[in-house]
Coordinates of C-alpha atoms and ligand atoms in Angstrom, one line a residue:
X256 CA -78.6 -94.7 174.5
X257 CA -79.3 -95.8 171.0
X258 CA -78.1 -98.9 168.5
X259 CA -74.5 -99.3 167.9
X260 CA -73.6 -101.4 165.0
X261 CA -70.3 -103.3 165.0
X262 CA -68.5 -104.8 162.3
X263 CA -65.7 -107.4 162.6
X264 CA -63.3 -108.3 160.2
X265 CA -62.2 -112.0 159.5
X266 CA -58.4 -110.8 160.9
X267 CA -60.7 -110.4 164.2
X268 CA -61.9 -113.6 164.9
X269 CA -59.5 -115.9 163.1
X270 CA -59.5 -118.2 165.7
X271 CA -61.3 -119.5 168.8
X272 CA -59.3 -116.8 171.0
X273 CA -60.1 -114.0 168.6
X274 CA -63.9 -115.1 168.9
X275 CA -63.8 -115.2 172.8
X276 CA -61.9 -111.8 172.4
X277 CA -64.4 -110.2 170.2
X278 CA -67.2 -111.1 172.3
X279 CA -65.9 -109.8 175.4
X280 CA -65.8 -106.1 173.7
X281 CA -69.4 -106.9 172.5
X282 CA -70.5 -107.2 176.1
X283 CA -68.5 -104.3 177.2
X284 CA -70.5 -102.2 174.3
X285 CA -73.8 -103.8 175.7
X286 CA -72.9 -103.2 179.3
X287 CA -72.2 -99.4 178.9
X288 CA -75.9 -99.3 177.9
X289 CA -76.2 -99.6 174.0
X290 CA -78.4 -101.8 172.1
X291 CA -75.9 -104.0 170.0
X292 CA -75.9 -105.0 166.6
X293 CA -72.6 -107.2 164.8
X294 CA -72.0 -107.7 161.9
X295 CA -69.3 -110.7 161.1
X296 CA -67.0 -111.6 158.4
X297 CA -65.9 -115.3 158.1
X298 CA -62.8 -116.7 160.3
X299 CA -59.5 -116.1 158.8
X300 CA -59.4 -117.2 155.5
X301 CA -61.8 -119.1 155.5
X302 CA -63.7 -117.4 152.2
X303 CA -60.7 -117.7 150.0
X304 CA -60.2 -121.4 151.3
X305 CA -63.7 -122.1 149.8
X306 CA -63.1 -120.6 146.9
X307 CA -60.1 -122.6 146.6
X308 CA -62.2 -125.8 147.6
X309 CA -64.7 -124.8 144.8
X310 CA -62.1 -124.8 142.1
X311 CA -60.9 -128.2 143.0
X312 CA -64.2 -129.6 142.0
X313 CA -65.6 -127.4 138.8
X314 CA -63.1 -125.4 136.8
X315 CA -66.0 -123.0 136.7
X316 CA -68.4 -123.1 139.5
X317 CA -72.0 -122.0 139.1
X318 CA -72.7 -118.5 140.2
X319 CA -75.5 -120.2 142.8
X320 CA -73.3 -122.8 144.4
X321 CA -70.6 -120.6 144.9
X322 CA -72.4 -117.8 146.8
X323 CA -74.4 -120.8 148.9
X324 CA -71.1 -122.5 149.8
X325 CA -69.5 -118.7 150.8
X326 CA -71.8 -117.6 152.8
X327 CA -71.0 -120.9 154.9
X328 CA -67.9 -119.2 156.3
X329 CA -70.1 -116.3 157.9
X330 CA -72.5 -119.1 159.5
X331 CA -70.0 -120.2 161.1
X332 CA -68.5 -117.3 163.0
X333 CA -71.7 -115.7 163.5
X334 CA -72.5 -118.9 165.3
X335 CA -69.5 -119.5 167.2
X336 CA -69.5 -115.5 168.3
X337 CA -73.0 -116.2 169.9
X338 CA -72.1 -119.2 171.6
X339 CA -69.0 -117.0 173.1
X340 CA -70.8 -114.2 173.8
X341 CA -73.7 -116.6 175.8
X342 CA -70.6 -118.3 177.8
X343 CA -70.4 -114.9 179.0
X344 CA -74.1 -114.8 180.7
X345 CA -75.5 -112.5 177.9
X346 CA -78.1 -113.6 175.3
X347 CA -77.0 -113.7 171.9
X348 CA -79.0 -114.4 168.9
X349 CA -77.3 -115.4 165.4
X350 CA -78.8 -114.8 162.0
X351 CA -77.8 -115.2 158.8
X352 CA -78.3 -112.2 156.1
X353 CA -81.6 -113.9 154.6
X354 CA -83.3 -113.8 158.1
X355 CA -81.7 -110.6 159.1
X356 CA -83.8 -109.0 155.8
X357 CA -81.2 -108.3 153.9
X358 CA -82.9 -108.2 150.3
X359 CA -80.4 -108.3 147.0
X360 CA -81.1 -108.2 143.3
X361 CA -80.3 -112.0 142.3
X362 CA -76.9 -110.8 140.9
X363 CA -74.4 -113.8 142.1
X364 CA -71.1 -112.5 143.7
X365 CA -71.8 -108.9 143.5
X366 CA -75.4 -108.5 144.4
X367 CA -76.6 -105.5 145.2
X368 CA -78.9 -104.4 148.5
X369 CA -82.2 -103.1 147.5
X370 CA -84.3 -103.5 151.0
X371 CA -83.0 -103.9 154.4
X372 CA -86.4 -105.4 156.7
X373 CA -84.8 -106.0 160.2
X374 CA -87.8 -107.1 161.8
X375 CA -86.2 -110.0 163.2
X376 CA -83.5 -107.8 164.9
X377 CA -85.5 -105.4 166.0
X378 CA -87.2 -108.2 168.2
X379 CA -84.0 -109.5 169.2
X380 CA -83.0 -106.3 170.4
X381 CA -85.9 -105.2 172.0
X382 CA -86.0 -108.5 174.4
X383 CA -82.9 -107.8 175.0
X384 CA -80.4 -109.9 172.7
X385 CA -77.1 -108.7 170.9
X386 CA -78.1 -109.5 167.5
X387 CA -75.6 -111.0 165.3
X388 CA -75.6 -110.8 161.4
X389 CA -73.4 -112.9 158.9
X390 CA -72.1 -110.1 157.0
X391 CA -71.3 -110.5 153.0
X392 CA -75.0 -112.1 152.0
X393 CA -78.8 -111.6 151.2
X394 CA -81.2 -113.2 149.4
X395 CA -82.4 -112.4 146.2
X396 CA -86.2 -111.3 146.0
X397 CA -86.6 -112.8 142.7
X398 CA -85.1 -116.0 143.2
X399 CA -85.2 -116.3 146.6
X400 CA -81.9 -117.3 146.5
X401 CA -78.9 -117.0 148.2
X402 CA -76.1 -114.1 147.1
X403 CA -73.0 -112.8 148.2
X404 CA -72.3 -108.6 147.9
X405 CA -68.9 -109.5 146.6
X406 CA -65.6 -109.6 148.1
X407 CA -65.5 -107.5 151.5
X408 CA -68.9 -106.9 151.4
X409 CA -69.6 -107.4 155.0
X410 CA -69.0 -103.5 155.1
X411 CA -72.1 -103.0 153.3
X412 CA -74.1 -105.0 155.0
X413 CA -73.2 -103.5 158.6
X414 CA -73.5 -100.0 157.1
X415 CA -77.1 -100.7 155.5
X416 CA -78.0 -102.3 158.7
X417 CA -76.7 -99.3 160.6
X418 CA -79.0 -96.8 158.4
X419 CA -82.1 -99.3 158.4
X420 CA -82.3 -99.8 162.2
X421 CA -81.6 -96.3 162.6
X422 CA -78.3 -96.6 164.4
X423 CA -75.9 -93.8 165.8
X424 CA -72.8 -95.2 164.7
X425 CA -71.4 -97.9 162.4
X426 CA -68.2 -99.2 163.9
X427 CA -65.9 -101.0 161.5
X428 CA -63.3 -103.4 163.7
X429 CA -60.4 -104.5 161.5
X430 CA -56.6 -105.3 162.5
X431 CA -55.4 -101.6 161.9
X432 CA -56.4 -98.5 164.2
X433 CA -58.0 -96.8 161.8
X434 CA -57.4 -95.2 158.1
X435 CA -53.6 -93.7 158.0
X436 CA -51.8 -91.4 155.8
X437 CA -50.9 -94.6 153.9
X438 CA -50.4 -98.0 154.5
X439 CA -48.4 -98.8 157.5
X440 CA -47.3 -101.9 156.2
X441 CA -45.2 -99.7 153.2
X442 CA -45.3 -96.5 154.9
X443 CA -43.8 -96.7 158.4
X444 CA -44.2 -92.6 159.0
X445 CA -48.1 -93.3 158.3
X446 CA -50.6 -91.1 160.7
X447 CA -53.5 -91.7 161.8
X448 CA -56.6 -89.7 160.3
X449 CA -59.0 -88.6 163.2
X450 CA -61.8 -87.3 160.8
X451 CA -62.2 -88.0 157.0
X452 CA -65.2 -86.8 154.9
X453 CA -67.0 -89.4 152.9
X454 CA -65.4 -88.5 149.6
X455 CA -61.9 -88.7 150.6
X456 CA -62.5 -92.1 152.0
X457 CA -64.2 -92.8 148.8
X458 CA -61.3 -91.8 146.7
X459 CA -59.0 -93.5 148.7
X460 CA -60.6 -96.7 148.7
X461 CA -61.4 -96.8 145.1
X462 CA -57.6 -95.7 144.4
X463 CA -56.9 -99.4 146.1
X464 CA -56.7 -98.5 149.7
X465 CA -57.9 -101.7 151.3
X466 CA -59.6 -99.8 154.6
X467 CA -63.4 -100.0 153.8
X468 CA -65.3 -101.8 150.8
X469 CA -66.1 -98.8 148.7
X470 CA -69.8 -99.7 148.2
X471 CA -70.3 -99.4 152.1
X472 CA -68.8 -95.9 151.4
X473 CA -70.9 -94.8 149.1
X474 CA -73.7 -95.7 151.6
X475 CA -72.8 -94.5 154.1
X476 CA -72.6 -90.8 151.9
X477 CA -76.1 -91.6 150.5
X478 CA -77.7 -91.4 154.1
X479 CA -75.1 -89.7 156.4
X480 CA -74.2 -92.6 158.1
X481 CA -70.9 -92.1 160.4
X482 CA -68.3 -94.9 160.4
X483 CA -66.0 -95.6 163.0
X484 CA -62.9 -97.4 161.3
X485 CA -61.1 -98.9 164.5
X486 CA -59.0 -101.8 166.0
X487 CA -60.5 -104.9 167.5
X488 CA -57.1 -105.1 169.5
X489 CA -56.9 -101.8 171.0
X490 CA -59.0 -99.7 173.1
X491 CA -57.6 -96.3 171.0
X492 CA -60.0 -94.1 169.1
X493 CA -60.3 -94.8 165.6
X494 CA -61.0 -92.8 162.2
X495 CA -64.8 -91.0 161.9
X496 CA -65.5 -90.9 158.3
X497 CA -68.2 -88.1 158.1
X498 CA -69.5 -85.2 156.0
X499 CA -66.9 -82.6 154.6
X500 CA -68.8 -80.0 156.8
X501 CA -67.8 -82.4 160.2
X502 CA -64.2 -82.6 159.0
X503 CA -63.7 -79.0 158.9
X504 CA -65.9 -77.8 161.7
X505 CA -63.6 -80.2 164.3
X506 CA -61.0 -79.0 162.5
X507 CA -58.8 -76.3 164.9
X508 CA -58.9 -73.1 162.9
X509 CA -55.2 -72.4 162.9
X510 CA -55.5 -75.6 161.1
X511 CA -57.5 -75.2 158.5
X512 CA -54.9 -73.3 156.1
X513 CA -52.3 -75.9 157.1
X514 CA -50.3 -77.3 153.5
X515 CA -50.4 -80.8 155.4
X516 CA -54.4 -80.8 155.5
X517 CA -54.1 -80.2 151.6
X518 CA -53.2 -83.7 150.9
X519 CA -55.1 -86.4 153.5
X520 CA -53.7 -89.4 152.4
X521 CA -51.6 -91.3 149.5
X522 CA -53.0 -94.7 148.6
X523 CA -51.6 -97.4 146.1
X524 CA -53.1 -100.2 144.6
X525 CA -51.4 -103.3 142.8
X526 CA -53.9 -105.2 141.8
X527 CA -54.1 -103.3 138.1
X528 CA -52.7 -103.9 134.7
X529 CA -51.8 -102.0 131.8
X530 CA -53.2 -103.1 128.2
X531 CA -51.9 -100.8 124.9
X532 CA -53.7 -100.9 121.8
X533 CA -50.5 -100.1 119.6
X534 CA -51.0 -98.4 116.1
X535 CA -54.8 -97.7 116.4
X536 CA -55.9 -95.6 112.8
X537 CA -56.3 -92.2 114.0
X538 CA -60.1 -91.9 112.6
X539 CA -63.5 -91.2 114.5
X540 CA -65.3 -94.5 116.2
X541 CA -61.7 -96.1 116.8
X542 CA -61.9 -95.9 120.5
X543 CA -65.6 -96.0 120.7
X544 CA -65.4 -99.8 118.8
X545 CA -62.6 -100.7 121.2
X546 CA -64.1 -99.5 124.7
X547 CA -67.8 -100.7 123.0
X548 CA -66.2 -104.3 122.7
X549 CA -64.7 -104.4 126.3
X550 CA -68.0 -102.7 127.9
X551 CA -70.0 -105.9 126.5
X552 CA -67.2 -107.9 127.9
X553 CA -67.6 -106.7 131.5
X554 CA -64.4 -105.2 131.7
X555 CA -63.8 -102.2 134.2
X556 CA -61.4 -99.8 132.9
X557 CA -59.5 -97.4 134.6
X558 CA -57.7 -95.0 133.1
X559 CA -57.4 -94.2 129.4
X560 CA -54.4 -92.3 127.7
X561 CA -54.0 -91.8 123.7
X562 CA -51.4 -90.6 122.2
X563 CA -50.6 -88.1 120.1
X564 CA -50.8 -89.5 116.5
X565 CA -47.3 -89.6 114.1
X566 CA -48.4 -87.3 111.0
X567 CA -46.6 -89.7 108.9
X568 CA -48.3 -92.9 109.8
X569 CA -51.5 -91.2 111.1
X570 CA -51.4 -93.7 114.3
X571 CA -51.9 -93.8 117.5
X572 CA -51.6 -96.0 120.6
X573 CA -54.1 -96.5 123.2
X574 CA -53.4 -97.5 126.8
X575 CA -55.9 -97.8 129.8
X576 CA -55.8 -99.8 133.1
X577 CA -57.8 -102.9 134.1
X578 CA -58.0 -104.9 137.0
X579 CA -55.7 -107.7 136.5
X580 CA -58.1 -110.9 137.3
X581 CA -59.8 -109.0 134.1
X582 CA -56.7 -109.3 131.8
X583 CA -57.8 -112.5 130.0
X584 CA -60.8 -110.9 128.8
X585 CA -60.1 -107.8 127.6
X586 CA -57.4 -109.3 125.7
X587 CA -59.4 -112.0 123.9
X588 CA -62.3 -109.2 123.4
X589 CA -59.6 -107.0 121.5
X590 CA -58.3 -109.7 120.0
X591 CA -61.6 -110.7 118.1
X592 CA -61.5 -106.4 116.8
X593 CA -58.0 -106.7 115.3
X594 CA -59.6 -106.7 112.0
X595 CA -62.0 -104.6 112.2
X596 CA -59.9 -101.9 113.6
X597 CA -56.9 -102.6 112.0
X598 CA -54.3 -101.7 114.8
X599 CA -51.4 -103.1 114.7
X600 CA -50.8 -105.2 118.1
X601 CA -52.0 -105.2 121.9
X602 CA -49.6 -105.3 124.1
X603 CA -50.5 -106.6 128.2
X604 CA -48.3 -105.7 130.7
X605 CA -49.3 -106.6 134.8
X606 CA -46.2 -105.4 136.3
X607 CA -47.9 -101.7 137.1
X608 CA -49.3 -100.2 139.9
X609 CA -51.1 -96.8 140.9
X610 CA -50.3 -94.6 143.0
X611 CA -52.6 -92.0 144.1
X612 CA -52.9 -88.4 146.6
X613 CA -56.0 -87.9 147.9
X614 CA -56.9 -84.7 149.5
X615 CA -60.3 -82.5 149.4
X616 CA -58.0 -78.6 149.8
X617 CA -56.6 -79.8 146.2
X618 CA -59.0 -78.5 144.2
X619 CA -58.3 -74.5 145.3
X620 CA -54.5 -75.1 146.1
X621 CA -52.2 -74.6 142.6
X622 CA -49.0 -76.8 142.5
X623 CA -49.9 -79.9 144.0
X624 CA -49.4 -82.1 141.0
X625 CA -46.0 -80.4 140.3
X626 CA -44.7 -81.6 143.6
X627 CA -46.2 -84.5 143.8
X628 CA -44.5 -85.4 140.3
X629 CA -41.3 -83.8 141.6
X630 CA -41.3 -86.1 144.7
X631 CA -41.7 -89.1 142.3
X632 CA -38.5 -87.6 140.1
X633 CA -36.2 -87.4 142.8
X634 CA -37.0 -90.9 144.0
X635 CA -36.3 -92.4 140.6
X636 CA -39.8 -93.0 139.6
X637 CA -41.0 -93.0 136.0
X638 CA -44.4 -91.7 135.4
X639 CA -46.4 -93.9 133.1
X640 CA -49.6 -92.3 133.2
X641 CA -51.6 -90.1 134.9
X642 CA -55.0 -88.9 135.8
X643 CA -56.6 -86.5 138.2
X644 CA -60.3 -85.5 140.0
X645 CA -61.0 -83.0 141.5
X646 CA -59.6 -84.4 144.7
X647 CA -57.1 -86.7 143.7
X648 CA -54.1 -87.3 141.2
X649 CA -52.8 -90.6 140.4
X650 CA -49.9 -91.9 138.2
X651 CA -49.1 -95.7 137.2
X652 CA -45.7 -96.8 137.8
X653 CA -43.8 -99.8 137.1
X654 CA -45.0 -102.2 140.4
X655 CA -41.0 -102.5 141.8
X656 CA -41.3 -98.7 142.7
X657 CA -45.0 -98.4 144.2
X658 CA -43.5 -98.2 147.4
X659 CA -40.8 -95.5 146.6
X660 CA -43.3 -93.8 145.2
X661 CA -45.8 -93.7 148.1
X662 CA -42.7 -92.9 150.3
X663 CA -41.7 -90.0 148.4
X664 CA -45.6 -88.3 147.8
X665 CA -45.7 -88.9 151.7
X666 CA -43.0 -87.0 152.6
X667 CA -43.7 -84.8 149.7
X668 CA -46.8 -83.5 151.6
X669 CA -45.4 -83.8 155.3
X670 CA -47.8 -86.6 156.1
X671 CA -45.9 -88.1 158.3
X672 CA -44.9 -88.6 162.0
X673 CA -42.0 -89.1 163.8
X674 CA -42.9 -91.3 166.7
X675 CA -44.5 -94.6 164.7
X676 CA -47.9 -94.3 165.4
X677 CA -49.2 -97.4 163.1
X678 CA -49.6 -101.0 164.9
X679 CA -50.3 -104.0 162.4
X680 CA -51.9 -106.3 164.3
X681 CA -52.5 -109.1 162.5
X682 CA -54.3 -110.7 159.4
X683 CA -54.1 -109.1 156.1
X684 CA -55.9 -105.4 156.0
X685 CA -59.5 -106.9 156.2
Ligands
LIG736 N1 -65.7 -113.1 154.0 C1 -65.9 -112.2 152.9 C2 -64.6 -112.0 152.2 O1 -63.6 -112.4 152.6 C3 -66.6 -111.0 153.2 C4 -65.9 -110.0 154.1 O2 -64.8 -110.4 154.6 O3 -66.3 -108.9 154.2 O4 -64.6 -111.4 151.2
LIG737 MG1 -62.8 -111.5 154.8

């Protein structure tokens, strides 16, 4: 039997009994035979408590400190789960991401993995340890010093462990059984999705599905790595996020022509805002000034809409979403263009969310945007804007009807299920 990586969410071992818990199923995986890697998130909420701690001391606190201080939280659980799984008579050997080779660029708070050299893990597992990894950090190989991958990374780092040590399987433990049909904590019809390829999940999770980080999606697809999305509660099977050729080829063939396997899932995020740029000049280089302006500000836009000019005034207004925590910025780098552009006014508005349907059969089935708009008409919705891809179309609604909306595009597609199939465990998502 090969390496199994395991990943456990801060939900997991919130607490002394979720550690003791957690390493019990640890020593189950390492009994049945496998060689056993985890990766751990911090305790609880123990990261945002930090970041909290950190803003009582510096209204702005260096990049370097914070990720030092951060990656505290993972020390200790990956500590504390090696003493618990030692109380259990097995060996256990903690490490945090530095020692574990995980090498980053030396961006703070988002870094990025370049080089994965295990070589300490390998030894651990070879005499016989469970090796276990803070997730969420690496060390820069410029600086040498410490990062953090960015909110939810420990994903990442169990996925690029997974692919550098070879492994068979990454499995992702989190406080939900797997990736549903929608979140069961707005959608109580949600299903359970056995398989799901690699760019569905992607889709979902950038659409604001909170089930895996999406950078730990993306590779994952870069070297075929199968996830195992699953519950650190239960004993059930999980989702397999694999390639598109694995979904279909488990899928029954009676199945395959199925409407329902059209649409796999409907995700919403609220965590977005709406900015309009009202009474833009309708000449060329407008836009590209405005989106110039926020690109050298760092902001991530979303989607973009422009309007149709009035003839008379030769006008137009245009609108695109941001990630709220991004608001401040984009408004103060439009607000230095004003002149220059000579539009009129901005206008910010953070009461929106997005609502999305994800589905790889979209692309050769005609009509799905029709009903899924339809669905959102005769729940009341108003459709602000709307954009597709080739597997997914997503609107942005006022944030009081996200969750009609998600209920309607559900039913819409006869996602759900009548016998309540979604247990929330605990914890908030991660
Ligand atoms: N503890 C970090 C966070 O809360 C990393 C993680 O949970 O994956 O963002
Ligand atoms: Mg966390």
């Amino acid at each position: 039997m090969g390496i199994v990586v395991q990943k456990y969410g801060g939900s997991s071992v919130a607490d002394a009994a979720g550690v003791k818990r957690v390493a019990q199923r640890i020593v189950n995986a390492k009994k049945l035979g496998h060689q056993v890697v985890v990766v751990v998130s911090a305790m609880g909420d123990t990261t945002d408590d930090l970041i909290e701690l950190a803003n009582e001391v510096s209204p702005l606190p260096p990049a370097r400190e914070l990720d030092m201080l951060l990656t505290a939280g993972e020390r200790i659980s990956m500590a504390v789960l090696a003493m618990a799984i030692q109380n259990l008579g097995h060996e256990a050997r903690s490490f945090t991401g530095s020692q574990a080779g995980v090498i980053t660029d030396a961006e703070h708070g988002r870094a990025k993995i370049i080089d994965v050299a295990p070589g300490r893990i390998e030894t651990a597992l070879s005499e016989g340890a469970i090796a276990i990894v803070a997730g969420f950090q690496g060390v820069s190989q410029t600086t040498k010093d410490i990062t953090t991958l960015g909110r939810g990374g420990s994903d990442t780092t169990a996925v690029a462990l997974a692919v550098a040590l070879r492994a068979d399987v990454c499995e992702i433990y989190s406080d939900v059984d797997g990736i549903f049909t929608a979140d069961p904590r707005i959608e109580p019809r949600a299903r359970k999705i056995p398989r799901i390829s690699y760019e569905e999940t992607l889709e979902m999770a950038a659409q604001g599905a909170k089930i895996l980080h999406l950078r730990c999606v993306e590779y994952a697809r870069r070297y075929d790595m199968p996830i195992h999305v699953r519950s650190s509660f239960s004993e059930k099977e999980g989702t397999w996020v694999v390639r598109a050729e694995d979904v279909t080829a488990s899928t029954p063939e009676g199945n395959r022509t199925m409407e329902a396997a059209i649409i796999t899932g409907v995700a919403h995020d609220r965590s977005q805002a709406k900015i309009t740029v009202v009474g833009v000049p309708d000449k060329p280089g407008e836009a590209a000034a405005i989106f110039r302006a926020l690109a050298e500000a760092q902001v991530n836009i979303d989607m973009i809409v422009q309007n149709v000019s009035a003839a008379a005034t030769g006008l137009t207004d245009i609108s695109f979403t941001l990630p709220r925590g991004e608001g401040q910025t984009a408004m103060t780098a439009l607000a230095r263009l004003q002149a220059d552009v000579g539009y009129d006014r901005l206008q910010y508005d953070d009461s929106v969310g997005k609502v999305s349907i994800v589905g790889a059969g979209m692309s050769s089935a005609p009509g799905i945007s029709a009903r899924f708009f339809e669905s959102l008409s005769d729940a009341g919705v108003n459709i602000e804007m709307i954009s597709t891809s080739e597997i997914r179309v997503s609107v942005v609604v006022s944030e009081s009807q996200v969750q009609d909306a998600v209920n309607a595009a559900h039913a819409a597609f006869a996602l759900g299920t009548d016998e309540i199939e979604a247990v929330v465990y605990g914890g908030t998502g991660r």
